[in-house]
Short mmCIF file of C-alpha atoms in Angstrom, two decimals:
data_model
loop_
_atom_site.label_atom_id
_atom_site.label_comp_id
_atom_site.label_asym_id
_atom_site.label_seq_id
_atom_site.Cartn_x
_atom_site.Cartn_y
_atom_site.Cartn_z
CA LYS A 281 0.16 -0.07 0.01
CA LEU A 282 2.73 2.21 1.01
CA ALA A 283 4.90 1.52 -2.53
CA GLY A 284 1.72 2.95 -4.12
CA SER A 285 1.75 6.21 -2.65
CA PRO A 286 3.05 9.54 -4.42
CA LEU A 287 4.78 10.67 -1.26
CA PHE A 288 6.58 7.40 -0.78
CA TYR A 289 8.43 7.68 -4.22
CA LEU A 290 8.74 11.41 -3.63
CA TYR A 291 10.58 10.77 -0.24
CA ARG A 292 12.79 8.36 -2.07
CA ALA A 293 13.53 10.52 -4.44
CA GLN A 294 14.67 13.39 -2.09
CA ALA A 295 17.07 10.69 -0.50
CA TYR A 296 18.24 9.18 -3.45
CA LEU A 297 19.03 13.22 -4.79
CA SER A 298 20.85 13.65 -1.29
CA MET A 299 22.78 10.41 -1.76
CA GLY A 300 23.97 11.51 -5.55
CA ASN A 301 22.05 8.53 -7.10
CA ASN A 302 20.61 11.10 -9.51
CA ASP A 303 19.19 8.38 -11.93
CA GLN A 304 17.13 6.80 -9.25
CA ALA A 305 16.20 9.92 -8.04
CA LEU A 306 14.71 11.26 -11.27
CA ILE A 307 12.51 7.84 -11.88
CA ASP A 308 11.16 8.01 -8.60
CA ALA A 309 10.09 11.92 -8.77
CA GLN A 310 8.73 11.11 -12.30
CA LYS A 311 6.64 8.25 -10.73
CA ALA A 312 5.64 10.46 -7.99
CA ASN A 313 4.45 12.92 -10.75
CA GLU A 314 2.41 10.24 -12.65
CA LEU A 315 0.70 8.93 -9.34
CA ASP A 316 -0.22 12.74 -8.65
CA ILE A 317 0.47 15.67 -11.15
CA THR A 318 -0.60 18.11 -8.00
CA LEU A 319 2.32 16.98 -6.14
CA LEU A 320 4.64 20.19 -6.55
CA GLN A 321 7.52 19.14 -4.56
CA ALA A 322 8.31 15.86 -7.34
CA TYR A 323 8.33 18.63 -9.98
CA LEU A 324 11.44 20.68 -7.99
CA VAL A 325 13.08 17.08 -7.25
CA MET A 326 12.67 16.39 -11.08
CA GLY A 327 14.43 19.60 -12.02
CA GLU A 328 17.07 19.35 -9.50
CA ALA A 329 18.00 15.53 -10.46
CA GLN A 330 17.91 16.72 -14.16
CA GLN A 331 20.42 19.44 -13.44
CA ALA A 332 22.33 17.01 -11.19
CA GLU A 333 22.90 14.80 -14.32
CA GLY A 334 23.92 18.01 -16.35
CA ASN A 335 20.85 18.20 -18.35
CA MET A 336 20.12 21.84 -17.66
CA ALA A 337 17.65 22.54 -20.39
CA ALA A 338 15.31 19.72 -19.33
CA SER A 339 15.30 20.87 -15.83
CA ILE A 340 13.65 24.30 -16.88
CA ASP A 341 10.05 22.99 -17.18
CA PRO A 342 9.46 21.12 -14.35
CA ILE A 343 11.20 24.03 -12.22
CA GLN A 344 9.06 26.58 -13.73
CA THR A 345 5.99 24.31 -12.90
CA TYR A 346 6.83 24.24 -9.43
CA LEU A 347 7.23 28.21 -9.17
CA ARG A 348 4.28 28.90 -10.67
CA TYR A 349 2.57 28.02 -7.59
CA VAL A 350 5.51 28.42 -5.09
CA PRO A 351 6.93 31.85 -6.25
CA ASP A 352 8.91 32.64 -3.55
CA ASP A 353 10.86 29.55 -3.10
CA VAL A 354 14.35 31.36 -3.13
CA GLN A 355 16.42 28.23 -3.95
CA ALA A 356 14.32 27.03 -6.81
CA LEU A 357 14.78 30.45 -8.46
CA VAL A 358 18.72 30.06 -8.11
CA THR A 359 18.21 26.47 -9.56
CA LEU A 360 16.14 28.05 -12.42
CA GLY A 361 18.66 31.01 -13.21
CA LYS A 362 21.44 28.28 -13.44
CA ALA A 363 19.46 26.35 -15.88
CA TYR A 364 18.98 29.83 -18.07
CA ALA A 365 22.81 30.68 -17.61
CA ALA A 366 23.97 27.05 -19.10
CA GLY A 367 21.60 27.87 -21.99
CA LYS A 368 23.02 31.28 -22.54
CA GLN A 369 19.55 32.40 -21.83
CA ASP A 370 21.32 35.40 -20.01
CA GLN A 371 17.79 37.71 -19.42
CA GLN A 372 15.92 35.09 -18.27
CA ALA A 373 18.99 34.00 -15.82
CA VAL A 374 19.22 37.78 -14.59
CA GLU A 375 15.49 38.01 -13.72
CA ALA A 376 15.82 34.89 -11.80
CA PHE A 377 18.66 35.54 -9.88
CA SER A 378 17.43 39.41 -9.22
CA ALA A 379 14.01 37.83 -7.90
CA ALA A 380 16.02 35.60 -5.80
CA LEU A 381 18.21 38.39 -4.21
CA LYS A 382 14.90 40.50 -3.75
CA LEU A 383 13.83 37.68 -1.14
CA ASN A 384 17.43 37.20 0.35
CA ASN A 385 20.13 39.36 -0.22
CA ARG A 386 22.72 36.73 1.11
CA LEU A 387 22.83 34.27 -1.87
CA PHE A 388 26.51 33.59 -2.92
CA ASP A 389 25.50 31.70 -6.03
CA ALA A 390 23.17 34.50 -7.27
CA TYR A 391 25.59 37.06 -6.99
CA LEU A 392 28.23 35.13 -8.68
CA GLN A 393 26.17 33.77 -11.53
CA ARG A 394 24.38 37.33 -12.17
CA GLY A 395 27.88 39.15 -11.86
CA LEU A 396 29.53 36.65 -14.41
CA ILE A 397 26.61 37.35 -16.74
CA TYR A 398 26.98 41.07 -16.68
CA LEU A 399 30.81 40.32 -17.07
CA ASN A 400 30.25 38.49 -20.37
CA GLN A 401 27.98 41.17 -21.60
CA GLY A 402 30.67 43.69 -21.17
CA ASP A 403 29.04 45.27 -18.05
CA GLY A 404 31.97 46.13 -15.90
CA THR A 405 30.11 48.16 -13.31
CA LYS A 406 27.24 45.75 -12.35
CA ALA A 407 29.90 42.76 -12.61
CA LEU A 408 32.38 44.34 -10.02
CA ASP A 409 29.20 45.26 -7.94
CA ASP A 410 27.96 41.48 -7.83
CA LEU A 411 31.50 39.92 -7.86
CA THR A 412 33.06 41.91 -5.18
CA ILE A 413 29.99 40.72 -2.76
CA ALA A 414 30.67 37.29 -3.94
CA SER A 415 33.92 37.56 -3.35
CA LYS A 416 33.36 39.01 0.43
CA MET A 417 30.83 36.40 1.04
CA ASP A 418 33.32 33.63 -0.13
CA PRO A 419 36.92 34.44 0.18
CA GLU A 420 37.79 30.99 -1.09
CA SER A 421 35.97 31.43 -4.49
CA VAL A 422 38.56 31.28 -7.36
CA ASP A 423 35.79 32.35 -9.68
CA ALA A 424 34.71 35.23 -7.78
CA ALA A 425 38.01 36.53 -6.97
CA ILE A 426 39.61 36.34 -10.54
CA GLY A 427 35.93 37.51 -11.81
CA VAL A 428 36.75 40.77 -10.08
CA GLY A 429 39.94 41.06 -11.90
CA ARG A 430 38.16 40.45 -14.97
CA ALA A 431 35.45 43.45 -14.20
CA TYR A 432 38.60 45.74 -13.37
CA LEU A 433 39.79 44.81 -17.09
CA VAL A 434 36.54 45.46 -18.48
CA LEU A 435 36.33 48.94 -16.94
CA GLY A 436 39.96 49.86 -18.09
CA TYR A 437 41.85 49.45 -14.56
CA ASP A 438 44.51 47.07 -15.80
CA GLY A 439 46.49 47.85 -12.59
CA ASP A 440 43.98 46.81 -10.26
CA ALA A 441 43.06 43.80 -12.23
CA TYR A 442 46.45 42.48 -11.98
CA LEU A 443 46.86 42.86 -8.56
CA GLN A 444 43.41 41.10 -7.93
CA ILE A 445 44.17 38.15 -9.84
CA GLU A 446 47.80 37.92 -8.30
CA ARG A 447 46.23 37.98 -4.94
CA ALA A 448 44.02 35.09 -6.11
CA GLN A 449 46.97 32.83 -6.73
CA ALA A 450 47.02 32.08 -2.90
CA ILE A 451 43.57 30.15 -3.37
CA VAL A 452 43.88 28.29 -6.65
CA LYS A 453 44.25 24.90 -6.30
CA LEU A 454 42.68 23.06 -9.32
CA ASP A 455 44.12 22.73 -12.69
CA ALA A 456 41.19 24.51 -14.37
CA GLU A 457 41.75 27.52 -11.49
CA TRP A 458 45.39 27.70 -12.55
CA ALA A 459 44.25 27.81 -16.34
CA GLU A 460 42.15 30.88 -15.35
CA LEU A 461 44.72 32.45 -13.21
CA HIS A 462 47.59 32.03 -15.62
CA TYR A 463 45.25 33.49 -18.67
CA TRP A 464 43.85 36.52 -16.86
CA ARG A 465 47.07 37.28 -15.16
CA ALA A 466 48.91 37.24 -18.96
CA VAL A 467 46.22 39.51 -20.20
CA SER A 468 46.33 42.06 -17.69
CA LEU A 469 50.27 41.76 -18.02
CA ASP A 470 50.13 42.62 -21.85
CA ARG A 471 47.71 45.56 -21.22
CA LEU A 472 50.63 46.75 -18.94
CA LYS A 473 52.96 46.07 -21.42
CA ARG A 474 54.98 43.71 -19.46
CA PHE A 475 55.13 41.23 -22.32
CA ASP A 476 58.21 39.78 -20.44
CA VAL A 477 56.44 38.81 -17.18
CA ALA A 478 53.27 37.72 -19.38
CA ALA A 479 55.13 35.30 -21.22
CA LYS A 480 55.94 33.19 -18.48
CA ASP A 481 52.09 32.92 -17.61
CA TRP A 482 51.63 32.10 -21.20
CA GLN A 483 53.67 29.28 -21.43
CA ALA A 484 52.76 27.89 -18.10
CA LEU A 485 49.33 27.99 -19.86
CA LEU A 486 50.36 26.00 -22.38
CA GLU A 487 52.14 23.32 -19.74
CA LEU A 488 48.71 22.32 -18.02
CA PRO A 489 46.41 19.50 -19.24
CA GLY A 490 45.09 20.24 -22.49
CA ALA A 491 41.59 19.15 -21.00
CA VAL A 492 41.56 22.32 -18.64
CA VAL A 493 42.83 24.94 -21.50
CA PRO A 494 40.21 26.23 -24.01
CA ALA A 495 41.43 25.90 -27.38
CA ASP A 496 41.14 29.80 -28.19
CA TRP A 497 43.25 30.36 -24.83
CA ALA A 498 45.93 28.05 -26.16
CA ARG A 499 45.97 29.61 -29.55
CA GLU A 500 46.16 33.05 -28.20
CA ALA A 501 49.31 31.77 -25.90
CA ARG A 502 51.07 30.30 -28.71
CA LEU A 503 50.50 33.63 -30.96
CA LYS A 504 51.76 35.94 -27.62
CA LEU A 505 54.85 33.70 -27.12
CA GLU A 506 55.77 33.79 -31.14
CA GLU A 507 55.23 37.57 -30.99
CA PHE A 508 57.36 37.71 -27.94
CA TYR A 509 60.26 36.44 -28.85
CA THR A 510 60.13 37.45 -32.36
CA ARG A 511 60.15 40.80 -30.63
CA THR A 512 63.32 39.96 -28.55
CA PRO A 513 65.48 37.99 -30.47
CA THR A 514 68.59 36.49 -28.40
CA VAL A 515 71.94 38.55 -28.81
CA THR A 516 74.90 36.39 -29.79
CA VAL A 517 78.33 38.00 -28.57
CA THR A 518 81.43 37.04 -31.02
CA PRO A 519 85.01 36.91 -29.54
CA THR A 520 85.90 40.09 -31.14
CA GLN A 521 83.22 42.37 -29.55
CA THR A 522 84.55 44.31 -26.55
CA MET A 523 82.02 44.61 -23.64
CA THR A 524 82.29 48.07 -21.90
CA ARG A 525 79.45 47.50 -19.50
CA THR A 526 77.96 44.47 -17.86
CA SER A 527 74.35 44.51 -17.33
CA THR A 528 72.64 43.29 -14.36
CA PRO A 529 69.61 41.10 -15.48
CA ARG A 530 66.38 42.22 -13.71
CA LYS A 531 65.16 39.13 -11.18
CA MET A 532 62.07 38.05 -12.15
CA THR A 533 60.37 35.12 -10.06
CA ALA A 534 58.86 32.31 -11.92
CA THR A 535 55.15 31.62 -11.90
CA ALA A 536 54.05 28.71 -9.75
CA THR A 537 52.55 25.67 -11.74
CA PRO A 538 49.89 23.20 -10.34
CA GLY A 539 51.05 20.50 -8.35
CA LYS A 540 54.27 22.54 -6.96
CA THR A 541 54.65 24.57 -4.20
CA ALA A 542 54.10 28.20 -5.43
CA THR A 543 56.77 30.61 -5.43
CA LYS A 544 56.97 34.24 -4.55
CA ALA A 545 54.74 36.26 -7.27
CA VAL A 546 55.68 39.20 -8.87
CA THR A 547 56.54 41.88 -6.13
CA HIS A 548 55.95 44.98 -7.85
CA ILE A 549 52.96 45.92 -9.96
CA PRO A 550 53.94 46.45 -13.70
CA ALA A 551 54.18 50.02 -14.91
CA PRO A 552 52.29 51.97 -15.95
CA VAL A 553 49.27 51.48 -13.65
CA LYS A 554 45.94 53.22 -13.73
CA SER A 555 45.62 54.32 -10.37
CA SER A 556 42.04 55.20 -10.03
CA THR A 557 39.97 52.58 -8.72
CA PRO A 558 36.02 52.59 -9.43
CA THR A 559 33.87 52.51 -6.31
CA PRO A 560 31.89 49.07 -6.30
#
């Protein structure tokens, strides 16, 4: 008798979802929905299970159905926003995250995801606002920390961008995070015309596993290195030359690579630095 109850399948679906058994959670949630289409929580679990399986597009309909009757469920709004963001439906995603933040202004995921959307849209001011809040809420978030640096780049504050991305090195752990750091730090250094230091990051990026480096980043890194070495050819000194002055090479600290103990980063901000900092 209990096995024929929609609540039985709903509760079991929730349990499976919490254990990471997403396939079975989806099956049970769908069964609960078949037995009782008015059981709203089943729609939410179906959407969450779809997202857990990586099927973001399929999660939209059941979550929308749930929110039609429970519009003030903050977490459901964030979940819907993530689905829209994954499908590049930026306006719908921003609306969902904004609705969630009106109900609760302490939502890290909403600030982070909305900030990244603003960043990709080229709205540096809004991106900086959201990502700064997200970074303060979770100081260990690499996405938020580097996102703040990227927002500075959009706004044209290249020196601030470099400093922010450099500080993010302290919390980087995964190869994919190292890829983000090397790429965006190299971009900021290029803008500051510190091509010699940027070359170290471009090279470090290419030394990471290919699976974590987007193809367009790898192409850009190879092009930048080619340009750098073409611009600064090796000088060959012949035996007949007389050296009247010995140059002391500038000491430059190597950039840390994943899996190794991080070395000391560049100690001085590359000049020139745009000193004015926007107010978030």
